[in-house]
XYZ file of C-alpha atoms in Angstrom:
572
model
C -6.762 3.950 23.221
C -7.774 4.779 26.529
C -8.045 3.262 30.125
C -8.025 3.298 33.484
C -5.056 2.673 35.674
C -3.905 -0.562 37.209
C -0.836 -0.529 39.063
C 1.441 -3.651 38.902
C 2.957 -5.272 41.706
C 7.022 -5.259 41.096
C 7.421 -8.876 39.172
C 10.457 -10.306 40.784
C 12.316 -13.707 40.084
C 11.009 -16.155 42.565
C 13.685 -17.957 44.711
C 13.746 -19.306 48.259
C 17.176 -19.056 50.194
C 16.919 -22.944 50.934
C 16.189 -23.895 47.596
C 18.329 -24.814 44.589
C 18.433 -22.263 41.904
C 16.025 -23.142 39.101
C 17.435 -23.610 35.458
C 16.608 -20.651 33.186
C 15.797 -22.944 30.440
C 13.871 -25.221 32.591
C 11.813 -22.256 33.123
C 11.751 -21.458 29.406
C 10.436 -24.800 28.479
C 7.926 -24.684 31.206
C 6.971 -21.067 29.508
C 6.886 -22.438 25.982
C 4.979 -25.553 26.617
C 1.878 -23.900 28.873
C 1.609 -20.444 27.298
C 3.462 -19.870 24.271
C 0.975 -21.702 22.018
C 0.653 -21.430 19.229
C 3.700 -20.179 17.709
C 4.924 -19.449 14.163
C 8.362 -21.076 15.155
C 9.233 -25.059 16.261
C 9.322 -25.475 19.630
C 12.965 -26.539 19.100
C 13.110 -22.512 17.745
C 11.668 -21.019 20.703
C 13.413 -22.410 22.840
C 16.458 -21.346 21.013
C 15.220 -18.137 20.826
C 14.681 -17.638 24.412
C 18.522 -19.272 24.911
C 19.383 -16.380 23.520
C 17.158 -13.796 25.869
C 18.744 -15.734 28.653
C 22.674 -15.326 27.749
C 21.903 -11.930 26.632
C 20.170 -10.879 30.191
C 23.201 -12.379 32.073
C 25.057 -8.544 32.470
C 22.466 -7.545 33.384
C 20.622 -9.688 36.080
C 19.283 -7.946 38.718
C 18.644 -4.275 36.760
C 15.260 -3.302 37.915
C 13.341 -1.215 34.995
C 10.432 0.798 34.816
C 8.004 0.491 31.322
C 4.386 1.960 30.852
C 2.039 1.654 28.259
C -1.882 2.907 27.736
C -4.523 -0.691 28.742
C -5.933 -2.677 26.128
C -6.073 -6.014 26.274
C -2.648 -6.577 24.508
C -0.616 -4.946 27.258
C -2.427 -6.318 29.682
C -1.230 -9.743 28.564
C 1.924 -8.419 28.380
C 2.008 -6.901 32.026
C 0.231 -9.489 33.414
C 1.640 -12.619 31.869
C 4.943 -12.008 29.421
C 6.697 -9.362 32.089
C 6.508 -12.058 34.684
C 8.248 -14.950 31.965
C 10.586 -12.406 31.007
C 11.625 -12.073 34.381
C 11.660 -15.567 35.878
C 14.174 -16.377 32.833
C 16.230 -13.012 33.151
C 16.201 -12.047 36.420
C 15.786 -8.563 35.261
C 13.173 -7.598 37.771
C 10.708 -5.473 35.747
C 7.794 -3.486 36.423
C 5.492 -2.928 33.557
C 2.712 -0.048 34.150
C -0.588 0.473 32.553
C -2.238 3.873 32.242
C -4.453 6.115 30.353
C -3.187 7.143 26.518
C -3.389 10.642 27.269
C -0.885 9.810 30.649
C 1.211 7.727 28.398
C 2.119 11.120 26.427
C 2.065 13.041 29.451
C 4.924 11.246 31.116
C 6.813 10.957 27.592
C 6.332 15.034 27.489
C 7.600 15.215 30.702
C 10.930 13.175 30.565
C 11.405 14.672 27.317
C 11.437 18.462 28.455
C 13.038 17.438 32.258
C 15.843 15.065 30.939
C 14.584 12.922 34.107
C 14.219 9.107 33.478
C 10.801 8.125 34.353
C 10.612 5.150 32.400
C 13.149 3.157 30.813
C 10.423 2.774 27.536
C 7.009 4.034 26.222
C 4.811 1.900 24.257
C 4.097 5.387 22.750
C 1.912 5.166 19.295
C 3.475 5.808 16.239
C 1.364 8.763 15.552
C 4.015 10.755 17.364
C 6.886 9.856 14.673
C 7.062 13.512 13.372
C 7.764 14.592 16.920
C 10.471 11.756 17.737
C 11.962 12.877 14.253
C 12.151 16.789 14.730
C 13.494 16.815 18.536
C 15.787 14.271 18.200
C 15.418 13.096 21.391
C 14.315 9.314 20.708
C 17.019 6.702 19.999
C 16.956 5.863 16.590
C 15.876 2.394 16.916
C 17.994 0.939 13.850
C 21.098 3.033 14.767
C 21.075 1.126 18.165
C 20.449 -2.154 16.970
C 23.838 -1.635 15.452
C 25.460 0.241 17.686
C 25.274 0.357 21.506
C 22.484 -2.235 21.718
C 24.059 -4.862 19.126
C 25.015 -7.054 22.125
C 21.241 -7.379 23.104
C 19.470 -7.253 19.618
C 17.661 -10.691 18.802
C 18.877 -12.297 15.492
C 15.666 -13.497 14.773
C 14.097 -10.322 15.327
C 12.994 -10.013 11.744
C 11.963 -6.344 11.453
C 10.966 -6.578 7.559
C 8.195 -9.047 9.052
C 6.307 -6.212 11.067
C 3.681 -4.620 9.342
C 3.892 -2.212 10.607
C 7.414 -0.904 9.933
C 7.064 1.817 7.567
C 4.447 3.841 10.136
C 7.864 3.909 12.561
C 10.437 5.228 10.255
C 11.021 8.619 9.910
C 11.753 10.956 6.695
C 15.801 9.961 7.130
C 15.026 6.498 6.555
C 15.320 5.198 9.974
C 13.326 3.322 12.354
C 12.666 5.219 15.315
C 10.275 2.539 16.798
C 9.161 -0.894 17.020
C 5.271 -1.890 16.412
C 4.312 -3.862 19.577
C 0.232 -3.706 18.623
C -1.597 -3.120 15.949
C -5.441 -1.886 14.878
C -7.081 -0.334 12.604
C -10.749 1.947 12.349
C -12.821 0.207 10.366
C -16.816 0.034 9.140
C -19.033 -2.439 11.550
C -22.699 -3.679 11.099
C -25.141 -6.430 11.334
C -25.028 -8.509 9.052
C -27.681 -10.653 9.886
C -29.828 -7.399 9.545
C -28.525 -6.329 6.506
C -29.495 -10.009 5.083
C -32.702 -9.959 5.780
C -34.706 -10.207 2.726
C -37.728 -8.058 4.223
C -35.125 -5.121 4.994
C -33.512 -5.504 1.839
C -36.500 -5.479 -0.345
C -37.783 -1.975 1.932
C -34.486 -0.220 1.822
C -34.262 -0.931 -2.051
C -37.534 0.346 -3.136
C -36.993 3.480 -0.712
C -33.431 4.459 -1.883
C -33.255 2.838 -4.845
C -30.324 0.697 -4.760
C -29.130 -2.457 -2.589
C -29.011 -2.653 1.015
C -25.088 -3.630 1.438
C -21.822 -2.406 2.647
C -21.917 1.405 2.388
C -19.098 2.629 -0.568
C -19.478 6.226 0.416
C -21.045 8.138 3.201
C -24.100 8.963 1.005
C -25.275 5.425 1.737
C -24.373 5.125 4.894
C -26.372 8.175 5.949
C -29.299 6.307 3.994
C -28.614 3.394 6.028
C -28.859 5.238 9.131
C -31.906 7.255 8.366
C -33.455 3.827 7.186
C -32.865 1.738 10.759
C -33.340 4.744 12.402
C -36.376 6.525 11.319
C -38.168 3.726 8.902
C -37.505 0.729 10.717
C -37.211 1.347 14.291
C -37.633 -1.689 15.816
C -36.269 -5.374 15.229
C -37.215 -7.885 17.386
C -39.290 -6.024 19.368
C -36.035 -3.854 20.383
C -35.392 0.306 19.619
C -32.706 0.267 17.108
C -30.685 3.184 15.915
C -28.590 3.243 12.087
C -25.461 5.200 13.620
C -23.249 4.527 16.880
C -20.970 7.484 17.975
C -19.598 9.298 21.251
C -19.762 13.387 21.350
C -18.614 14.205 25.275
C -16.115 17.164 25.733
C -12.787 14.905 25.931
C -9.491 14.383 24.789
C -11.161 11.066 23.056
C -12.907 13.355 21.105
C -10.106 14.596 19.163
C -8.920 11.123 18.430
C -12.418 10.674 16.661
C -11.124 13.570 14.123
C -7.465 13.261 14.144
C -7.355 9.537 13.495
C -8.019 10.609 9.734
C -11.642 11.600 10.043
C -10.909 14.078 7.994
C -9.155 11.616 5.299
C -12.287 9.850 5.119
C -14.009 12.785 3.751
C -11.196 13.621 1.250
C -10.055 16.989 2.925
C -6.194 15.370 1.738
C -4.058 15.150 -1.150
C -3.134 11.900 -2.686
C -0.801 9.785 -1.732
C 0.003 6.687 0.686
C 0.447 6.856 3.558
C -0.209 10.657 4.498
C -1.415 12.712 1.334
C 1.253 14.887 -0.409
C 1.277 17.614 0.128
C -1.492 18.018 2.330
C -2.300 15.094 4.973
C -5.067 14.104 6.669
C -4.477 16.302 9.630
C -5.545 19.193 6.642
C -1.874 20.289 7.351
C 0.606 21.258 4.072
C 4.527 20.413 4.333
C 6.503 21.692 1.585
C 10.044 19.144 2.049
C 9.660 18.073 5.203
C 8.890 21.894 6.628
C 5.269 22.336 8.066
C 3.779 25.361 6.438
C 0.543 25.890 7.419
C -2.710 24.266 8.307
C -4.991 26.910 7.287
C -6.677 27.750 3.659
C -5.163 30.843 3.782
C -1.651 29.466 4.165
C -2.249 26.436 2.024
C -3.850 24.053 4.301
C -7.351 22.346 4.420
C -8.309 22.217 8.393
C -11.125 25.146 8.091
C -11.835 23.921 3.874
C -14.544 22.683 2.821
C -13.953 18.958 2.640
C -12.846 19.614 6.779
C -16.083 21.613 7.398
C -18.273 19.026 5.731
C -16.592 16.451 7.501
C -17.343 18.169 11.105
C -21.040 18.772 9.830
C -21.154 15.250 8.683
C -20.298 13.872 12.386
C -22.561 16.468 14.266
C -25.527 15.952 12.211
C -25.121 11.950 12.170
C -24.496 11.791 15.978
C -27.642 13.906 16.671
C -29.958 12.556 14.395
C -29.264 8.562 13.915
C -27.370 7.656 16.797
C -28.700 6.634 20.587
C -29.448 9.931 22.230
C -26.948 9.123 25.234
C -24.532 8.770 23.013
C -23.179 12.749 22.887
C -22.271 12.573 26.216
C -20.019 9.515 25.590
C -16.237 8.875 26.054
C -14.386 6.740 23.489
C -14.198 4.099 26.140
C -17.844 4.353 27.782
C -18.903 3.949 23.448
C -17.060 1.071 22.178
C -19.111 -1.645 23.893
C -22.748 -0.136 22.958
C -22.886 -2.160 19.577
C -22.717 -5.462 21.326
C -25.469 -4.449 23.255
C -27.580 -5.499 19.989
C -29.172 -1.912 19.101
C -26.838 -0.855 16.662
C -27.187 -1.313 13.036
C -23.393 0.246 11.749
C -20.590 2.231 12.797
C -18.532 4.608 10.031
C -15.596 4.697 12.768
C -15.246 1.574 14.548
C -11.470 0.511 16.206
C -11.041 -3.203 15.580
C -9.137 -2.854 19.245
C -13.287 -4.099 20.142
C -12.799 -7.163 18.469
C -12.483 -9.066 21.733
C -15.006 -7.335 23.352
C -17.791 -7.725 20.807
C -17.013 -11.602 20.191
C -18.068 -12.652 24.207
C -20.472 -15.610 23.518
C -22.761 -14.109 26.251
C -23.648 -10.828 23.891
C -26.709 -10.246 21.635
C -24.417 -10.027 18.611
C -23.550 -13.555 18.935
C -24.142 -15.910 17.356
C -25.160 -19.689 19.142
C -22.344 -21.493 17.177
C -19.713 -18.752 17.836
C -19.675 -16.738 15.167
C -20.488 -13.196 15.316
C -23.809 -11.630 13.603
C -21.420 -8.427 13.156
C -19.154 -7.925 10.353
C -16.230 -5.008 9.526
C -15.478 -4.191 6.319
C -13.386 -0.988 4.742
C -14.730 2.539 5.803
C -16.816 4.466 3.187
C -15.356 7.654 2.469
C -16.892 11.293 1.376
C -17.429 13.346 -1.875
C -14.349 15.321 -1.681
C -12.625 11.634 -1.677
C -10.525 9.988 -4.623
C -8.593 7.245 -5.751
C -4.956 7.067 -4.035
C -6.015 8.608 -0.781
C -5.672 7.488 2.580
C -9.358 6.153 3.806
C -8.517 5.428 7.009
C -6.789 4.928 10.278
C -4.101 2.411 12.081
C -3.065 2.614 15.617
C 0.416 1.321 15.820
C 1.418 1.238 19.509
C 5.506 1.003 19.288
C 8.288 1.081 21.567
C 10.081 4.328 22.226
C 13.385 4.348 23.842
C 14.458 8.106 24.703
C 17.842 9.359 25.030
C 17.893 10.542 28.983
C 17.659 6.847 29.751
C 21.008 5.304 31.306
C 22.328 3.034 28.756
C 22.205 -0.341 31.030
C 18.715 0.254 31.502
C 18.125 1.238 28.392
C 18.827 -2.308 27.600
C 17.272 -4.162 29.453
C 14.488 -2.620 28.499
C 15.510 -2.975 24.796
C 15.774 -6.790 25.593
C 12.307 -7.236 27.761
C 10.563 -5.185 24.372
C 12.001 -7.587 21.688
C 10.615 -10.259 23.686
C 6.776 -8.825 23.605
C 7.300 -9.380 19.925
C 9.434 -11.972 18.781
C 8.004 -14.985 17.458
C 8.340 -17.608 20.179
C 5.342 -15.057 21.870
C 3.959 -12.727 19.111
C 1.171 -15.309 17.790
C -0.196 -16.286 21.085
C -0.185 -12.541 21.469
C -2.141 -12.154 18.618
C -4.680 -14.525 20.039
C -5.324 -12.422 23.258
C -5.567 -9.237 22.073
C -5.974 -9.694 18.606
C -4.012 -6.737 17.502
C -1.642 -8.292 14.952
C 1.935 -7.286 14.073
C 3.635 -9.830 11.654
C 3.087 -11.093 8.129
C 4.001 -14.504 9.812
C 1.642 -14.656 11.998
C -1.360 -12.990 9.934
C -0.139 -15.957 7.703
C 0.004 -19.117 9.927
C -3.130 -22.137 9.412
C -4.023 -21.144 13.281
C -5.143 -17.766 12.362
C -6.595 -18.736 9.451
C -8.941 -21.491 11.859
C -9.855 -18.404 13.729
C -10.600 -15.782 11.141
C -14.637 -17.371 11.024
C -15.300 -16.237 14.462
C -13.220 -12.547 14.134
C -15.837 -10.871 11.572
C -13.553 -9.924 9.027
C -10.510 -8.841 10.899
C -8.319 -11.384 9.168
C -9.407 -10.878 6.041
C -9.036 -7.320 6.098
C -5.141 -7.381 7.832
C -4.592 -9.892 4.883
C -6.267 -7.908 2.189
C -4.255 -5.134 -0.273
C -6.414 -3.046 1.003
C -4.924 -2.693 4.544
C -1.761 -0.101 2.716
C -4.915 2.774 2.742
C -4.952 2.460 6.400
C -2.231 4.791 8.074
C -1.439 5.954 11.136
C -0.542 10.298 11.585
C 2.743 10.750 9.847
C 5.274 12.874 9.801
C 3.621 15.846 8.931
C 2.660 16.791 12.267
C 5.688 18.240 13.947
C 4.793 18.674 17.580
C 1.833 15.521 18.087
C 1.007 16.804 22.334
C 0.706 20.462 21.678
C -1.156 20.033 18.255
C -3.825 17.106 19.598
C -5.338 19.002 22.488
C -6.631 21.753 20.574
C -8.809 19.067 18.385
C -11.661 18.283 20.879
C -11.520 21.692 22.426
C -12.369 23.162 19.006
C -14.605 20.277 17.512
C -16.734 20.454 21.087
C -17.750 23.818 20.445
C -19.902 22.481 17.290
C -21.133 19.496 18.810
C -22.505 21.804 21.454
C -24.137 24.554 19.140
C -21.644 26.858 20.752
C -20.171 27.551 17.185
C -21.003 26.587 13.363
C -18.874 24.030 12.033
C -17.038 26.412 10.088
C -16.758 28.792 12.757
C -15.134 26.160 15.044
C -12.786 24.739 11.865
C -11.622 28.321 11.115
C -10.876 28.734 14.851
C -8.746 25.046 15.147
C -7.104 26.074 11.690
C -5.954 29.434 13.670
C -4.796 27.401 16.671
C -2.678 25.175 14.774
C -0.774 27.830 12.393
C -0.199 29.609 15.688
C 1.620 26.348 17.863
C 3.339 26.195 14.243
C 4.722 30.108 14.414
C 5.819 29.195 18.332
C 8.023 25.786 16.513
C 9.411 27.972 14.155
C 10.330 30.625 17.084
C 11.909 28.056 18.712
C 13.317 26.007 16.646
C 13.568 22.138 16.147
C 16.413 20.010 15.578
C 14.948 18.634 12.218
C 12.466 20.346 9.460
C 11.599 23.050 11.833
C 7.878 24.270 10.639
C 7.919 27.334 8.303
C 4.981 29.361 7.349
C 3.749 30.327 4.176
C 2.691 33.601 3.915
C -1.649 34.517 4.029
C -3.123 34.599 0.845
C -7.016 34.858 -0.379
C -8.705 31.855 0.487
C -10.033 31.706 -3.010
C -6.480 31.926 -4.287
C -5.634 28.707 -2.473
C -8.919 27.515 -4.066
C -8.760 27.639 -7.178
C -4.930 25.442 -7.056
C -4.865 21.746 -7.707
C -5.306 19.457 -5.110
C -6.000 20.014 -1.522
C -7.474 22.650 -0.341
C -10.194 21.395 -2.172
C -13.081 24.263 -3.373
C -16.401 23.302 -2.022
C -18.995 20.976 -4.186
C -21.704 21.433 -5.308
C -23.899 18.244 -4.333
C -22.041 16.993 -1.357
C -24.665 13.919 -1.402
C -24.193 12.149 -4.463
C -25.830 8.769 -5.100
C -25.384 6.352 -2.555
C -23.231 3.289 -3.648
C -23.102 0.048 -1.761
C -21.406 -3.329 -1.989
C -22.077 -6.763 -1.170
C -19.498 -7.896 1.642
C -19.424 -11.389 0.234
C -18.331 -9.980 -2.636
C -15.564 -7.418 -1.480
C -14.381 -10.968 1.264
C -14.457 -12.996 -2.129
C -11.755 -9.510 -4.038
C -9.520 -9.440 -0.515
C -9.429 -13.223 -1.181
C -8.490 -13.191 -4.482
C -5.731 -9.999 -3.540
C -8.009 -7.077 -4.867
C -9.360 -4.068 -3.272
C -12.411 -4.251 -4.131
């Protein structure tokens, strides 16, 4: 997600006129035997693999190339650590920027409309596929793996391994990028709370069911109201049953459009998206956008959407810290390890490695954490065979106004970010997984203890109801912005919740009339004609008509139960 900027110092190979030129694979070696630990491979195999990096590089020694991607901890390993290998055993001298999300999309926006090469690639989320798809202005990934870029495509590449593959490939069956990082939005709380027998026993004779993992957002507003307003304290310490962030910010529409809406069931069936509605609330018909209002067949202003704004507004004001409205994404995500927090409905697992430090309150003295994630409950207007919740997938994105030589090298310093001689150890320091290998391997399976449930979940059936945006959403820049501008209005009192959906819903079908002005190169947006809102209604499927007990029974789960199905390969 988001962060601040830290500029890189150019990462050149290091030679001395008076000295004698250093071995590439000597350097490898020294690379694979003090960083590149663990690994999935033999060390007999990485260094084979990075043989190959080496002869590949040779044309191109000496090409300098500009990358950027947003700063977590994953590409700050990378820029910090695996730009500098790559170019001591290249000499492809490399310089690897980090920078806010929303400037990562910026900068892609602007070399896409100026045709002027700012970077060579974007580590660009695959939330954007729809727009790489429709402007056809992104290299087709698997059309230059086997075309322009054979020469520097790594045989052990193994794209089938990424889990990430099918959030990448567009509606023709192509990949258009390459998963580099991984995580998903998951449910967090204290489990060493939620075990207490003298909790249980009050939160079961108050509600009248078990204190556990929330099933549905009925019980998880119960188990907000219950650490908020019944128990209060713990340990001599204010505690609060919800953790949120409310500030007027682009992080803000993240919190919706990173299938918020989903969660509440505003979609259609159907993995990964919902078809024919997804869980942006917008309808395709094909592959053609036609509208994201009721009255054109969409669900952003239904009733499922409006419920789920309510459902945010009223949880953030009433069960969460009050500082907590004026909160950023970023200035949020560490308040849980502060130790006052009791659960989070939409938690990024990107926290992972900041909520395991051994010098927190949710620690634990022998390393493990007192926290534990677990799948996200979802609303009334959800059902079987929808998405219930959200992946990140940061890929790499090659566009087409990049020189071909450049193009590459960058090509070549991007495979090696991934391939297996690195991608476990990579693993390890962000913890943002990207292969079935390594999600496999006995190392991460010693680790998964002292991760809270991240391993079992990325190993779980479950994980396939976790999706990124799709393809529905044809233009992902223009459409984003007008989330938090809209949803802030609410959270302010400025507007009702529907008033504020009705007015996004508006916003949205008109960016989709401008597309269809202008045309795209693919499945140009085409809207459907206004109808009655009750007309839409009344259809199957999404838009959904409103209910009319939106709070139905709470329903909880053990988590040692739903750890013991993901064992065993069931969802629940």
């Amino acid at each position: 997600m988001s962060g601040m900027r830290a500029p890189l110092a150019l990462l050149l190979l290091a030679s001395c006129a008076d000295e004698a030129p250093v071995d590439p694979l000597t350097v490898a070696e020294r690379w694979i035997d003090t960083e590149f630990q663990p690994s999935t491979l033999t060390r007999a195999q990485q260094l084979e693999e990075m043989r190959w990096f080496i002869q590949a590089a040779e044309p191109l020694r000496g090409q300098r190339i500009r990358v950027v991607s947003e700063t977590i901890d994953t590409h700050s390993y990378e820029a910090a650590t695996l730009a500098r290998a790559f170019s001591e055993m290249t000499g492809i001298e490399l310089t690897h920027d980090l920078i806010q999300e929303g400037d990562v999309i910026e900068k892609l926006q602007s070399q896409m409309q100026s045709g002027r090469n700012l970077y060579d690639a974007y580590v660009n989320d695959s939330d954007l596929i729809g727009t790489h798809y429709r402007y056809g202005q992104v290299v087709p990934i698997s059309d230059f793996m086997e075309g322009e870029g054979a020469d520097v495509t790594l045989p052990t590449l193994d794209v089938d391994d990424f889990i990430g593959k099918t959030f990448c490939t567009g509606p023709d069956g192509k990949l258009y990028q390459l998963p580099d990082q991984q995580f998903a939005n998951l449910y967090w709380f204290r489990h060493d709370w939620f075990s207490r027998p003298e909790l249980q026993k009050r939160f079961e004779e108050k509600y009248g069911y078990p204190l556990g993992v929330p099933v549905n957002w009925s019980a998880y507003e119960d188990i907000a109201d219950f650490f908020t307003n019944e128990v209060r304290e713990i340990d001599g310490e204010r505690v609060w049953g919800h953790m949120d962030y409310g500030k007027k910010d682009p992080s803000l529409g993240w919190r919706f459009t990173d299938a918020w809406l989903s969660m509440a069931g505003v979609g259609d069936a159907g993995i990964p998206n919902g078809n024919p509605v997804d869980e942006w609330g917008i309808r395709v018909e094909g592959c053609a956008p036609v509208g994201a209002s009721v009255a054109r067949g969409g669900a952003v202003n239904s009733p499922a959407a409006v419920y789920s704004l309510r459902k945010y507004r009223d949880w953030l004001k009433g069960y969460a810290p009050p500082e907590a409205a004026a909160m950023t994404f970023s200035e949020a995500g560490p308040v849980p390890g502060q130790g006052r927090i009791a659960q989070q409905v939409f938690w990024y697992t990107a926290f992972t490695r900041a909520l395991t430090d051994p010098a927190l309150p949710v620690m634990a003295e022998d390393g493990t954490p007192r926290w534990r994630m677990a799948p996200s409950p979802h609303g009334p207007y959800w059902s079987e065979g929808m998405k219930l919740g959200y992946q990140d997938c940061g890929s790499w994105t090659f566009l087409t106004s990049t020189p071909l030589e450049r193009r590459k090298a960058a090509w070549l310093y991007a495979q090696f970010t991934v391939c297996k001689t690195v991608s476990l150890k990579k693993f390890f320091e962000g913890l943002t997984p990207i292969r079935e290998s390594d999600l496999a391997d006995e190392a991460v399976t010693a680790a998964a203890p002292k991760l809270g449930g991240l391993v079992e979940f990325y190993r779980s059936p479950a994980r396939v109801a976790w999706t990124p945006t799709g393809t529905n959403v044809p233009d992902y820049p223009k459409l984003a912005q007008l989330w938090w501008k809209n949803v802030s209005a609410a959270v302010t009192g400025e507007k009702s919740a529907q008033e504020a959906m009705d007015a996004l819903a508006s916003d949205i079908d008109d960016i989709l009339a401008r597309l269809e002005r202008a045309g795209m190169k693919r499945c140009t947006p085409k809207l459907n004609p206004e109808e009655s809102a009750e007309a839409w209604l009344a259809r199957p499927g999404s838009p959904k008509p409103k209910l009319d007990d939106e709070k139905p029974r709470g329903e909880t789960v053990p988590y040692e139960d739903l750890i013991e199905a993901w064992r065993e390969g069931r969802v629940r």
